[in-house]
Short mmCIF file of C-alpha atoms in Angstrom, two decimals:
data_model
loop_
_atom_site.label_atom_id
_atom_site.label_comp_id
_atom_site.label_asym_id
_atom_site.label_seq_id
_atom_site.Cartn_x
_atom_site.Cartn_y
_atom_site.Cartn_z
CA MET A 948 -2.85 -15.59 14.91
CA ARG A 949 -1.69 -14.96 18.74
CA PRO A 950 -3.04 -12.21 20.12
CA GLN A 951 0.89 -11.15 21.21
CA THR A 952 1.32 -11.32 17.25
CA ILE A 953 -1.04 -8.32 16.82
CA PHE A 954 0.49 -6.67 19.68
CA TYR A 955 3.99 -7.40 18.20
CA PHE A 956 2.76 -5.84 14.94
CA LEU A 957 1.05 -2.59 16.41
CA VAL A 958 4.48 -1.99 18.48
CA GLU A 959 6.57 -2.32 15.57
CA THR A 960 4.61 0.13 13.38
CA ILE A 961 4.57 2.81 15.92
CA ARG A 962 8.34 2.01 16.51
CA SER A 963 9.39 2.70 12.73
CA LEU A 964 6.77 5.93 12.56
CA ARG A 965 8.63 6.84 15.43
CA ARG A 966 12.00 6.19 14.24
CA ASN A 967 11.30 8.19 11.25
CA PHE A 968 8.93 10.98 12.53
CA TRP A 969 10.02 13.66 9.99
CA MET A 970 10.19 11.59 7.01
CA ALA A 971 6.40 10.21 8.66
CA VAL A 972 5.63 13.82 8.72
CA ALA A 973 6.59 14.93 5.55
CA THR A 974 4.54 11.82 3.67
CA ILE A 975 1.51 12.86 6.07
CA MET A 976 1.61 16.39 4.45
CA THR A 977 2.25 15.49 1.18
CA VAL A 978 -0.70 12.54 0.94
CA SER A 979 -2.96 15.03 3.06
CA LEU A 980 -1.89 17.89 0.10
CA ALA A 981 -2.68 15.38 -2.67
CA MET A 982 -6.20 14.07 -1.31
CA PHE A 983 -7.26 17.86 -0.46
CA ILE A 984 -6.82 18.71 -4.01
CA LEU A 985 -8.16 15.67 -5.00
CA GLY A 986 -11.31 16.43 -2.54
CA PHE A 987 -11.60 19.69 -3.55
CA PHE A 988 -11.89 19.18 -7.50
CA ALA A 989 -14.33 16.29 -6.54
CA ALA A 990 -16.21 18.95 -4.79
CA LEU A 991 -16.12 21.55 -7.11
CA LEU A 992 -17.37 19.17 -9.77
CA PHE A 993 -20.10 17.67 -7.92
CA ASN A 994 -21.32 21.47 -7.51
CA LEU A 995 -20.97 22.49 -11.12
CA ASP A 996 -22.91 19.58 -11.97
CA TYR A 997 -25.00 20.42 -9.42
CA ILE A 998 -25.61 23.86 -10.75
CA ALA A 999 -25.85 22.71 -14.33
CA ARG A 1000 -28.27 20.51 -13.37
CA GLU A 1001 -30.13 22.99 -11.53
CA VAL A 1002 -29.87 25.41 -14.30
CA GLU A 1003 -30.62 22.65 -16.83
CA SER A 1004 -34.02 22.09 -15.11
CA GLN A 1005 -34.86 25.43 -15.16
CA ILE A 1006 -34.31 25.74 -19.27
CA GLU A 1007 -37.62 25.63 -20.96
CA ILE A 1008 -38.97 26.75 -24.58
CA SER A 1009 -40.74 29.39 -24.78
CA CYS A 1010 -42.81 29.03 -27.88
CA TYR A 1011 -45.02 31.90 -28.63
CA LEU A 1012 -47.82 30.87 -30.95
CA SER A 1013 -49.34 33.12 -34.12
CA ASP A 1014 -52.27 35.53 -33.18
CA ALA A 1015 -53.73 33.19 -36.19
CA VAL A 1016 -54.59 30.24 -33.56
CA THR A 1017 -57.45 30.42 -31.67
CA GLN A 1018 -58.75 29.03 -28.54
CA ASP A 1019 -60.36 25.94 -29.60
CA LYS A 1020 -57.09 24.51 -31.43
CA VAL A 1021 -54.74 24.52 -27.95
CA SER A 1022 -55.38 21.27 -26.77
CA GLU A 1023 -55.10 20.08 -30.12
CA LEU A 1024 -51.80 21.81 -30.54
CA LYS A 1025 -50.81 20.38 -27.09
CA THR A 1026 -51.08 16.71 -28.20
CA ARG A 1027 -48.91 17.51 -31.33
CA PHE A 1028 -46.23 18.86 -28.98
CA LEU A 1029 -46.06 16.46 -26.81
CA GLN A 1030 -45.55 13.77 -29.83
CA ILE A 1031 -42.10 15.48 -30.75
CA PRO A 1032 -39.38 13.21 -29.18
CA GLY A 1033 -37.86 14.66 -26.42
CA VAL A 1034 -40.65 17.03 -25.33
CA GLN A 1035 -41.62 16.00 -21.43
CA ARG A 1036 -44.26 18.67 -20.67
CA ALA A 1037 -45.98 21.24 -22.77
CA ASP A 1038 -48.14 23.76 -20.68
CA PHE A 1039 -50.40 26.41 -22.39
CA TYR A 1040 -49.34 29.73 -21.06
CA PRO A 1041 -52.78 32.11 -22.19
CA ARG A 1042 -52.04 35.78 -22.84
CA GLU A 1043 -53.92 37.09 -20.10
CA GLU A 1044 -51.47 35.16 -17.48
CA ALA A 1045 -48.72 36.78 -19.25
CA LEU A 1046 -49.71 39.86 -18.87
CA GLU A 1047 -50.50 39.67 -15.25
CA VAL A 1048 -46.63 38.20 -14.65
CA LEU A 1049 -46.16 41.47 -16.73
CA ASP A 1050 -48.09 43.32 -14.07
CA ALA A 1051 -46.76 42.21 -11.18
CA LEU A 1052 -43.03 43.08 -12.42
CA LEU A 1053 -43.96 46.75 -13.15
CA GLY A 1054 -45.38 46.93 -9.54
CA ALA A 1055 -46.39 50.34 -8.58
CA GLN A 1056 -46.75 52.06 -12.06
CA SER A 1057 -48.26 48.89 -13.94
CA THR A 1058 -52.29 50.29 -13.68
CA GLU A 1059 -51.03 53.36 -15.59
CA ILE A 1060 -49.08 51.57 -18.22
CA LEU A 1061 -51.12 48.70 -19.00
CA SER A 1062 -54.24 50.26 -18.70
CA GLY A 1063 -54.70 50.40 -22.43
CA TYR A 1064 -53.72 46.44 -23.13
CA ARG A 1065 -56.55 45.31 -20.99
CA GLY A 1066 -59.47 43.00 -22.46
CA GLY A 1067 -59.16 42.69 -25.99
CA ASN A 1068 -56.08 44.88 -26.62
CA ASN A 1069 -53.66 42.19 -24.70
CA PRO A 1070 -50.74 42.66 -27.17
CA LEU A 1071 -48.95 40.04 -25.67
CA PRO A 1072 -49.07 36.37 -27.89
CA ASP A 1073 -50.50 32.78 -26.43
CA ALA A 1074 -47.31 30.74 -25.56
CA PHE A 1075 -46.40 27.27 -24.56
CA LYS A 1076 -43.99 26.51 -22.22
CA ILE A 1077 -42.02 23.30 -23.21
CA LYS A 1078 -39.96 21.17 -21.16
CA VAL A 1079 -37.64 18.56 -22.72
CA SER A 1080 -36.73 15.11 -21.12
CA ARG A 1081 -32.84 15.67 -21.28
CA PRO A 1082 -30.92 19.40 -21.97
CA ASP A 1083 -29.11 18.13 -25.04
CA GLN A 1084 -32.71 17.70 -26.68
CA VAL A 1085 -33.23 21.91 -26.52
CA GLU A 1086 -31.90 22.59 -29.73
CA GLU A 1087 -33.82 19.82 -31.73
CA VAL A 1088 -36.72 20.47 -30.39
CA ALA A 1089 -36.56 23.96 -30.83
CA THR A 1090 -35.61 23.58 -34.86
CA VAL A 1091 -39.19 21.16 -34.80
CA LEU A 1092 -41.40 24.02 -33.58
CA GLN A 1093 -40.01 27.03 -35.40
CA LYS A 1094 -41.01 24.77 -38.55
CA MET A 1095 -44.76 24.65 -37.33
CA SER A 1096 -46.76 27.35 -38.78
CA GLU A 1097 -48.74 27.83 -35.82
CA VAL A 1098 -45.34 28.79 -33.94
CA GLU A 1099 -44.21 32.73 -34.46
CA GLU A 1100 -41.15 32.48 -32.51
CA VAL A 1101 -39.31 29.93 -30.20
CA ILE A 1102 -36.96 31.36 -27.27
CA TYR A 1103 -34.71 29.31 -25.75
CA GLY A 1104 -31.49 29.82 -23.58
CA HIS A 1105 -29.41 27.60 -25.40
CA ASN A 1106 -26.09 29.38 -25.12
CA ILE A 1107 -26.00 29.12 -21.16
CA VAL A 1108 -26.48 25.30 -21.26
CA ARG A 1109 -24.08 24.98 -23.98
CA GLN A 1110 -21.31 26.92 -21.79
CA LEU A 1111 -22.49 25.01 -18.90
CA VAL A 1112 -21.76 21.47 -20.29
CA ASN A 1113 -18.71 22.92 -21.84
CA LEU A 1114 -17.01 23.94 -18.32
CA THR A 1115 -18.43 21.17 -16.40
CA SER A 1116 -16.51 18.53 -18.89
CA ILE A 1117 -13.35 20.71 -19.05
CA VAL A 1118 -12.99 21.06 -15.33
CA ARG A 1119 -13.57 17.30 -15.43
CA ILE A 1120 -10.96 16.68 -17.99
CA PHE A 1121 -8.61 18.94 -15.96
CA GLY A 1122 -9.55 17.60 -12.35
CA VAL A 1123 -8.79 13.99 -13.38
CA LEU A 1124 -5.61 15.17 -14.90
CA VAL A 1125 -4.32 16.77 -11.76
CA MET A 1126 -5.95 14.33 -9.68
CA MET A 1127 -4.13 11.52 -11.42
CA GLY A 1128 -0.63 13.63 -11.10
CA LEU A 1129 -1.17 14.03 -7.91
CA GLY A 1130 -2.20 10.55 -6.96
CA ILE A 1131 1.37 9.48 -8.60
CA ALA A 1132 3.12 12.17 -6.56
CA ALA A 1133 1.40 10.64 -3.17
CA LEU A 1134 2.47 7.13 -4.27
CA PHE A 1135 5.56 8.01 -4.96
CA ILE A 1136 6.68 9.68 -1.84
CA ILE A 1137 4.71 6.97 0.44
CA VAL A 1138 6.99 4.30 -1.45
CA ASN A 1139 9.74 6.25 -0.72
CA THR A 1140 9.00 6.68 2.90
CA ILE A 1141 8.42 2.98 3.32
CA ARG A 1142 11.50 2.13 1.13
CA MET A 1143 13.27 4.01 4.02
CA THR A 1144 11.86 2.38 6.56
CA VAL A 1145 12.63 -1.33 5.32
CA SER A 1146 16.16 -0.09 4.41
CA ALA A 1147 16.40 1.22 8.12
CA ARG A 1148 15.24 -2.50 9.12
CA SER A 1149 16.96 -4.66 6.59
CA ARG A 1150 19.42 -6.40 9.51
CA GLU A 1151 15.68 -7.34 11.52
CA ILE A 1152 14.45 -8.39 8.14
CA GLU A 1153 17.44 -10.38 7.30
CA ILE A 1154 17.29 -12.33 10.81
CA MET A 1155 13.50 -12.41 10.84
CA ARG A 1156 14.05 -14.74 7.58
CA TYR A 1157 16.80 -16.36 8.62
CA VAL A 1158 14.93 -17.78 11.65
CA GLY A 1159 12.05 -18.77 9.64
CA ALA A 1160 9.31 -15.81 10.04
CA THR A 1161 6.98 -15.95 7.36
CA ALA A 1162 6.65 -13.31 4.50
CA PHE A 1163 3.52 -12.53 5.79
CA PHE A 1164 4.63 -11.89 9.07
CA ILE A 1165 7.47 -9.78 7.76
CA ARG A 1166 5.15 -7.35 5.79
CA VAL A 1167 2.71 -6.55 7.90
CA PRO A 1168 4.08 -3.87 9.91
CA PHE A 1169 5.11 -2.04 6.91
CA PHE A 1170 1.39 -2.61 5.52
CA LEU A 1171 0.30 -1.28 8.72
CA GLU A 1172 3.08 1.68 8.20
CA GLY A 1173 1.46 2.56 4.80
CA LEU A 1174 -2.07 2.18 5.95
CA VAL A 1175 -1.31 4.64 8.71
CA LEU A 1176 0.30 7.46 6.87
CA GLY A 1177 -2.29 6.75 3.97
CA LEU A 1178 -5.38 7.28 6.14
CA PHE A 1179 -3.42 9.82 8.46
CA GLY A 1180 -2.97 11.94 5.79
CA SER A 1181 -6.40 11.72 3.99
CA TRP A 1182 -8.07 12.23 7.31
CA MET A 1183 -6.01 15.64 7.56
CA ALA A 1184 -6.96 16.65 3.88
CA TYR A 1185 -10.89 15.73 4.61
CA ARG A 1186 -11.04 17.97 8.02
CA LEU A 1187 -9.71 20.41 5.89
CA LEU A 1188 -11.84 20.36 3.29
CA LEU A 1189 -14.65 20.11 5.37
CA SER A 1190 -13.83 23.45 7.67
CA LEU A 1191 -13.51 25.08 3.98
CA TYR A 1192 -16.31 23.98 2.27
CA ALA A 1193 -18.40 25.06 5.44
CA ASN A 1194 -17.10 28.37 5.11
CA ALA A 1195 -17.62 28.53 1.18
CA GLU A 1196 -21.74 27.48 1.76
CA SER A 1197 -22.10 30.22 4.18
CA TYR A 1198 -20.43 32.75 2.29
CA PHE A 1199 -22.11 31.52 -1.00
CA LEU A 1200 -25.39 31.43 0.59
CA HIS A 1201 -25.14 35.20 2.23
CA GLU A 1202 -23.28 37.06 -0.67
CA MET A 1203 -23.80 35.28 -4.10
CA LEU A 1204 -27.29 35.07 -4.45
CA PHE A 1205 -27.92 33.17 -7.42
CA ILE A 1206 -25.91 30.33 -6.64
CA THR A 1207 -26.06 28.17 -3.81
CA LEU A 1208 -23.49 25.27 -2.94
CA THR A 1209 -24.97 21.57 -2.60
CA PRO A 1210 -25.30 21.55 1.07
CA ALA A 1211 -22.32 19.93 2.86
CA GLN A 1212 -23.97 16.77 3.89
CA PRO A 1213 -24.61 14.10 2.19
CA LEU A 1214 -21.75 15.44 -0.52
CA LEU A 1215 -18.66 15.59 2.19
CA GLY A 1216 -20.15 12.49 3.56
CA THR A 1217 -19.75 10.51 0.57
CA LEU A 1218 -16.46 12.38 -0.19
CA ARG A 1219 -15.13 11.29 2.90
CA LEU A 1220 -15.20 7.63 2.50
CA TRP A 1221 -14.05 8.31 -1.01
CA ILE A 1222 -10.71 10.27 0.48
CA LEU A 1223 -10.17 7.99 3.22
CA ALA A 1224 -10.78 4.91 1.13
CA SER A 1225 -8.36 6.23 -1.47
CA GLY A 1226 -5.81 7.38 1.29
CA ALA A 1227 -5.76 3.64 2.51
CA LEU A 1228 -5.34 2.11 -0.87
CA PHE A 1229 -2.28 4.29 -1.58
CA GLY A 1230 -0.83 3.66 1.41
CA VAL A 1231 -1.16 -0.07 1.14
CA LEU A 1232 -0.01 -0.09 -2.36
CA GLY A 1233 3.08 2.28 -1.87
CA SER A 1234 3.88 -0.28 1.13
CA MET A 1235 3.38 -3.59 -1.43
CA VAL A 1236 5.30 -1.60 -4.38
CA ALA A 1237 8.17 -0.25 -1.82
CA MET A 1238 8.96 -3.83 -0.31
CA GLY A 1239 8.85 -5.11 -3.83
CA LYS A 1240 10.96 -7.81 -4.17
CA TYR A 1241 13.06 -6.82 -1.17
CA LEU A 1242 11.36 -9.73 0.76
CA GLU A 1243 11.63 -12.59 -1.21
CA ALA A 1244 13.24 -15.60 -0.01
CA MET B 861 20.22 -34.50 7.26
CA ILE B 862 21.94 -33.06 4.20
CA THR B 863 22.44 -34.54 0.86
CA PHE B 864 24.11 -33.01 -2.23
CA ASN B 865 23.15 -35.43 -5.33
CA SER B 866 25.44 -33.88 -8.34
CA VAL B 867 24.49 -30.23 -7.56
CA SER B 868 26.13 -27.84 -10.27
CA LYS B 869 25.03 -24.11 -9.58
CA GLY B 870 26.02 -21.38 -12.03
CA TYR B 871 25.56 -17.68 -11.84
CA THR B 872 24.51 -15.32 -14.61
CA ASN B 873 27.03 -12.67 -14.05
CA ARG B 874 29.79 -15.16 -13.12
CA MET B 875 31.60 -18.71 -14.03
CA VAL B 876 29.94 -21.69 -12.54
CA ALA B 877 30.06 -21.74 -8.95
CA LEU B 878 29.65 -25.65 -7.99
CA HIS B 879 30.60 -28.60 -10.08
CA SER B 880 28.44 -31.63 -9.86
CA VAL B 881 28.91 -31.69 -5.77
CA SER B 882 27.78 -34.95 -4.10
CA PHE B 883 28.12 -35.20 -0.39
CA GLN B 884 25.82 -36.18 2.39
CA VAL B 885 25.85 -35.82 6.26
CA ASP B 886 24.05 -37.56 8.82
CA LYS B 887 22.44 -36.75 11.53
CA GLY B 888 24.55 -35.55 14.24
CA GLU B 889 27.66 -35.16 12.19
CA PHE B 890 30.17 -32.26 12.75
CA VAL B 891 31.52 -31.12 9.55
CA PHE B 892 33.94 -28.43 8.25
CA LEU B 893 33.92 -26.88 5.07
CA VAL B 894 37.09 -25.64 4.40
CA GLY B 895 38.62 -23.92 1.10
CA PRO B 896 39.55 -20.38 -0.28
CA SER B 897 37.77 -17.75 -0.57
CA GLY B 898 35.47 -17.99 -3.47
CA ALA B 899 35.89 -21.72 -3.97
CA GLY B 900 31.98 -22.14 -3.33
CA LYS B 901 31.29 -22.74 0.73
CA SER B 902 29.03 -19.98 0.75
CA THR B 903 27.32 -21.21 -2.22
CA ILE B 904 26.84 -24.56 -0.53
CA LEU B 905 25.57 -22.96 2.42
CA LYS B 906 23.02 -20.74 0.62
CA LEU B 907 21.71 -24.28 -1.30
CA ILE B 908 21.18 -25.43 2.07
CA THR B 909 19.18 -22.52 3.24
CA GLY B 910 17.35 -22.13 0.40
CA GLU B 911 18.46 -18.65 -0.56
CA GLU B 912 19.74 -20.25 -4.03
CA ARG B 913 18.47 -23.12 -5.88
CA PRO B 914 20.71 -25.51 -8.04
CA THR B 915 20.86 -25.25 -11.35
CA THR B 916 21.37 -29.04 -11.79
CA GLY B 917 21.01 -31.98 -9.29
CA SER B 918 19.44 -32.14 -5.87
CA VAL B 919 19.60 -30.69 -2.60
CA THR B 920 17.96 -32.26 0.12
CA VAL B 921 17.88 -31.32 3.56
CA SER B 922 15.57 -32.67 6.52
CA GLY B 923 13.28 -34.10 4.43
CA HIS B 924 13.24 -31.05 1.97
CA LEU B 925 13.73 -31.37 -1.93
CA LEU B 926 14.71 -27.69 -2.21
CA ASN B 927 14.96 -27.57 -6.00
CA ARG B 928 11.39 -27.86 -6.00
CA ILE B 929 10.48 -25.96 -2.57
CA LYS B 930 7.61 -23.62 -2.92
CA PRO B 931 8.76 -19.55 -1.36
CA ARG B 932 6.18 -19.92 1.09
CA GLN B 933 7.44 -22.94 2.74
CA ILE B 934 10.99 -22.06 2.99
CA PRO B 935 10.39 -20.31 6.46
CA TYR B 936 9.55 -23.31 8.09
CA LEU B 937 12.38 -25.16 6.50
CA ARG B 938 14.33 -22.31 8.24
CA ARG B 939 12.59 -22.87 11.53
CA ASN B 940 14.62 -26.74 10.89
CA LEU B 941 17.97 -24.45 10.69
CA GLY B 942 19.81 -22.32 12.56
CA VAL B 943 22.30 -19.63 11.15
CA VAL B 944 25.30 -18.18 12.76
CA PHE B 945 27.41 -15.59 10.92
CA GLN B 946 31.38 -13.91 11.00
CA ASP B 947 30.14 -10.46 11.40
CA PHE B 948 27.20 -11.85 14.34
CA ARG B 949 24.20 -9.58 12.77
CA LEU B 950 22.67 -8.91 15.96
CA LEU B 951 20.16 -6.17 16.89
CA SER B 952 21.74 -3.07 18.39
CA GLN B 953 18.74 -1.59 19.98
CA LYS B 954 17.88 -4.90 21.47
CA THR B 955 19.37 -6.10 24.52
CA VAL B 956 20.91 -9.64 24.19
CA TYR B 957 17.72 -11.14 26.21
CA GLU B 958 15.60 -9.39 23.46
CA ASN B 959 18.00 -10.41 20.84
CA VAL B 960 17.42 -13.93 21.11
CA ALA B 961 13.79 -13.54 21.94
CA PHE B 962 13.57 -12.02 18.86
CA ALA B 963 14.23 -15.07 16.98
CA LEU B 964 11.15 -16.76 18.65
CA GLN B 965 8.46 -13.91 18.45
CA VAL B 966 8.61 -14.21 14.96
CA VAL B 967 7.92 -17.28 14.68
CA GLU B 968 4.75 -16.81 17.24
CA ALA B 969 5.88 -18.93 19.88
CA PRO B 970 3.76 -18.63 22.71
CA PRO B 971 4.98 -16.10 25.08
CA ALA B 972 5.42 -18.71 27.97
CA LEU B 973 7.74 -20.75 25.80
CA ILE B 974 9.99 -17.33 25.04
CA ARG B 975 10.21 -16.71 28.79
CA ALA B 976 11.30 -19.76 29.61
CA ARG B 977 13.57 -20.89 26.93
CA VAL B 978 15.70 -17.54 26.57
CA PRO B 979 17.08 -17.75 29.93
CA TYR B 980 17.70 -21.45 28.98
CA LEU B 981 19.53 -20.84 25.28
CA LEU B 982 21.34 -17.87 27.75
CA ASP B 983 22.51 -20.42 30.15
CA ILE B 984 23.63 -22.69 27.01
CA VAL B 985 26.04 -20.11 26.09
CA GLY B 986 27.07 -18.67 29.05
CA LEU B 987 25.62 -15.26 29.10
CA ASN B 988 22.76 -15.90 31.62
CA ARG B 989 24.03 -12.54 33.59
CA LYS B 990 24.13 -10.41 30.74
CA GLY B 991 20.70 -10.62 29.48
CA LYS B 992 20.17 -6.81 29.75
CA ALA B 993 23.22 -5.95 28.07
CA PHE B 994 23.00 -4.55 24.78
CA PRO B 995 25.70 -5.87 22.16
CA HIS B 996 28.03 -2.88 21.93
CA GLN B 997 28.78 -3.71 25.77
CA LEU B 998 29.64 -7.00 25.24
CA SER B 999 33.04 -8.65 23.69
CA GLY B 1000 33.53 -10.24 19.99
CA GLY B 1001 33.03 -13.59 21.80
CA GLU B 1002 30.01 -12.69 24.18
CA GLN B 1003 28.30 -11.23 20.84
CA GLN B 1004 29.00 -14.59 19.25
CA ARG B 1005 27.57 -16.33 21.98
CA VAL B 1006 24.04 -14.51 21.62
CA GLY B 1007 24.31 -15.01 17.83
CA LEU B 1008 24.34 -18.77 18.78
CA ALA B 1009 21.76 -18.93 21.32
CA ARG B 1010 19.38 -16.94 18.83
CA ALA B 1011 20.56 -19.43 15.92
CA LEU B 1012 19.89 -22.37 18.57
CA ALA B 1013 16.36 -20.46 20.03
CA ASN B 1014 14.09 -22.63 17.69
CA ASP B 1015 15.66 -26.14 18.65
CA PRO B 1016 17.26 -26.78 14.89
CA VAL B 1017 18.29 -29.97 14.23
CA LEU B 1018 21.11 -28.60 12.00
CA LEU B 1019 23.33 -25.63 12.90
CA LEU B 1020 24.74 -23.87 9.97
CA CYS B 1021 27.87 -21.49 10.65
CA ASP B 1022 29.81 -19.45 8.23
CA GLU B 1023 33.31 -18.29 9.62
CA PRO B 1024 31.91 -18.10 13.07
CA THR B 1025 35.15 -17.33 14.32
CA GLY B 1026 36.42 -15.35 11.70
CA ASN B 1027 36.57 -11.72 13.83
CA LEU B 1028 37.65 -13.56 16.82
CA ASP B 1029 41.07 -13.71 18.73
CA PRO B 1030 42.29 -17.46 18.70
CA GLU B 1031 41.32 -18.02 22.46
CA THR B 1032 37.81 -16.64 22.11
CA ALA B 1033 37.83 -18.78 18.83
CA TRP B 1034 38.62 -21.87 20.95
CA GLU B 1035 36.10 -20.78 23.57
CA ILE B 1036 33.31 -20.75 20.75
CA MET B 1037 34.47 -24.33 19.20
CA ASN B 1038 34.15 -25.95 22.45
CA LEU B 1039 30.61 -24.54 22.69
CA LEU B 1040 29.87 -25.99 19.14
CA ALA B 1041 31.29 -29.09 19.93
CA ASP B 1042 29.24 -29.53 23.22
CA ILE B 1043 26.13 -28.24 21.05
CA ASN B 1044 26.97 -31.33 18.74
CA ASN B 1045 27.19 -33.68 21.42
CA SER B 1046 23.42 -32.85 22.41
CA GLY B 1047 22.78 -33.92 19.10
CA THR B 1048 22.40 -31.11 16.81
CA THR B 1049 24.06 -31.44 13.13
CA ILE B 1050 26.75 -29.15 12.81
CA MET B 1051 28.25 -27.76 9.42
CA MET B 1052 30.92 -25.03 9.67
CA ALA B 1053 32.62 -23.06 6.68
CA THR B 1054 35.72 -21.62 7.93
CA HIS B 1055 39.46 -20.67 6.81
CA ALA B 1056 40.72 -21.29 10.70
CA LYS B 1057 43.27 -24.22 9.73
CA SER B 1058 44.51 -24.58 13.72
CA LEU B 1059 41.01 -25.26 14.78
CA VAL B 1060 39.82 -27.63 12.27
CA ASP B 1061 43.55 -29.43 12.85
CA ARG B 1062 42.93 -29.37 16.54
CA MET B 1063 39.05 -30.47 16.42
CA LYS B 1064 39.71 -33.61 14.27
CA ARG B 1065 36.00 -33.90 12.47
CA ARG B 1066 35.14 -34.94 9.21
CA VAL B 1067 36.20 -32.02 6.45
CA ILE B 1068 34.98 -31.43 3.10
CA ALA B 1069 37.48 -29.48 0.81
CA ILE B 1070 36.15 -27.34 -2.16
CA GLU B 1071 38.28 -25.79 -4.58
CA ALA B 1072 37.15 -23.85 -7.30
CA GLY B 1073 33.72 -25.37 -7.11
CA ARG B 1074 34.66 -28.98 -6.78
CA ILE B 1075 34.97 -31.22 -3.92
CA THR B 1076 38.87 -31.99 -3.53
CA ARG B 1077 38.92 -34.11 -0.39
CA ASP B 1078 36.25 -35.42 2.26
CA ASP B 1079 37.83 -37.00 5.42
CA GLN B 1080 36.24 -38.57 8.06
CA ARG B 1081 39.04 -37.36 10.77
CA GLY B 1082 41.31 -34.83 8.98
CA GLY B 1083 43.11 -31.79 9.29
CA TYR B 1084 42.47 -28.74 7.31
CA SER B 1085 44.96 -29.74 4.60
#
């Protein structure tokens, strides 16, 4: 390809964008909005996943032993726990340690309150803290544990896990639906914009065909126009998302003590790539659909 | 240059447009294609430019058999053809110079060649002083000269003219005809579809007459009727 051909393509693309300036602006806005919501849902999903994983990783089964279990049985019991399918770790948590924790929690008044329970009078049971390798195994493992004679009581946060998993999948389904709808809308408006510029230049295209310009040569400016609209729209969406996310991140950091967002990097770095790539794809796809059979022979 | 061998063309929504049409045009000829509207003149021109394909029979243009030509080869066929239209089809936002240069740009001619060739073409059609004018500033005859210069841009071996004088007054039409005769004398084959009886009678060139999709007459030095 000659250098002046590339120059011609660029000039034609810019000229066409300027000629349909407001249409181009509207297209960029729509793409931008679609991409923003797309990115927003993606960021939301990332964070829900992140929180879910965080919570999941903290979930452990507290397995309280019956008083009948003596100290010398502990290591044997640990081996048996570890043999249960799904169990990743089993850590012995002696009653003395539990008392220390309670002591720390009670703070100033602890000495008074706990004075009677020291030494042989510790009322707290020995326990095992058990971690499973996957969160969905929690219930299964808990059931097995419950049936063992050495186990007095099993406690785990099954409701939290279930709700989180449910929420994440609902958001995921909803997000995918919204994204699809918006994607189609963005595609539709790009198709219409390019179709307008194609028809505004139908005379030029006709002459190009009569004098023997190749289909490739005729298509490139429209292709570039779609690419510019898609890329520019998605870039704006990314900038908006970036500034919003930075604010949200600091809000969560300072106001919400228990929930933190995934750090902006690398999340937004990855998102930027995806947003720009899908913006470009939408643009190119839109211009290809718009031209359709228009340019054949 | 052009060979039609028992060419028939049917459109799905209409009756048959051409019935077993055969003729041959040699290099350097000047051929008028005459007949009433809807007789099939435009269909013949479209078969030559590759816009349409024959239903049966074969069309050969400048060595290309058009029955089987691939869409991607059509642009290269058209670089050997020039087309002139009744309504000129100039780009209104471009100057005369740019309109002619455009035909060269879009086939990726080198800039040096464009700079040399456009003034030469404008000189042939007698518009070398109007390069900077826009089409709306020109008379109809001048606009058709620009169309002619553009059609000649890629130095075609065959010039197709579809009613080139249809929008012009008789005097201007005759000037365009003289220009076409000059171009033909320099070796370019010309095929011209027209209704202009007086021009055809005056030119005394080969006439192919068509009626209802059939060739009714093919005279080497004929008149319109």
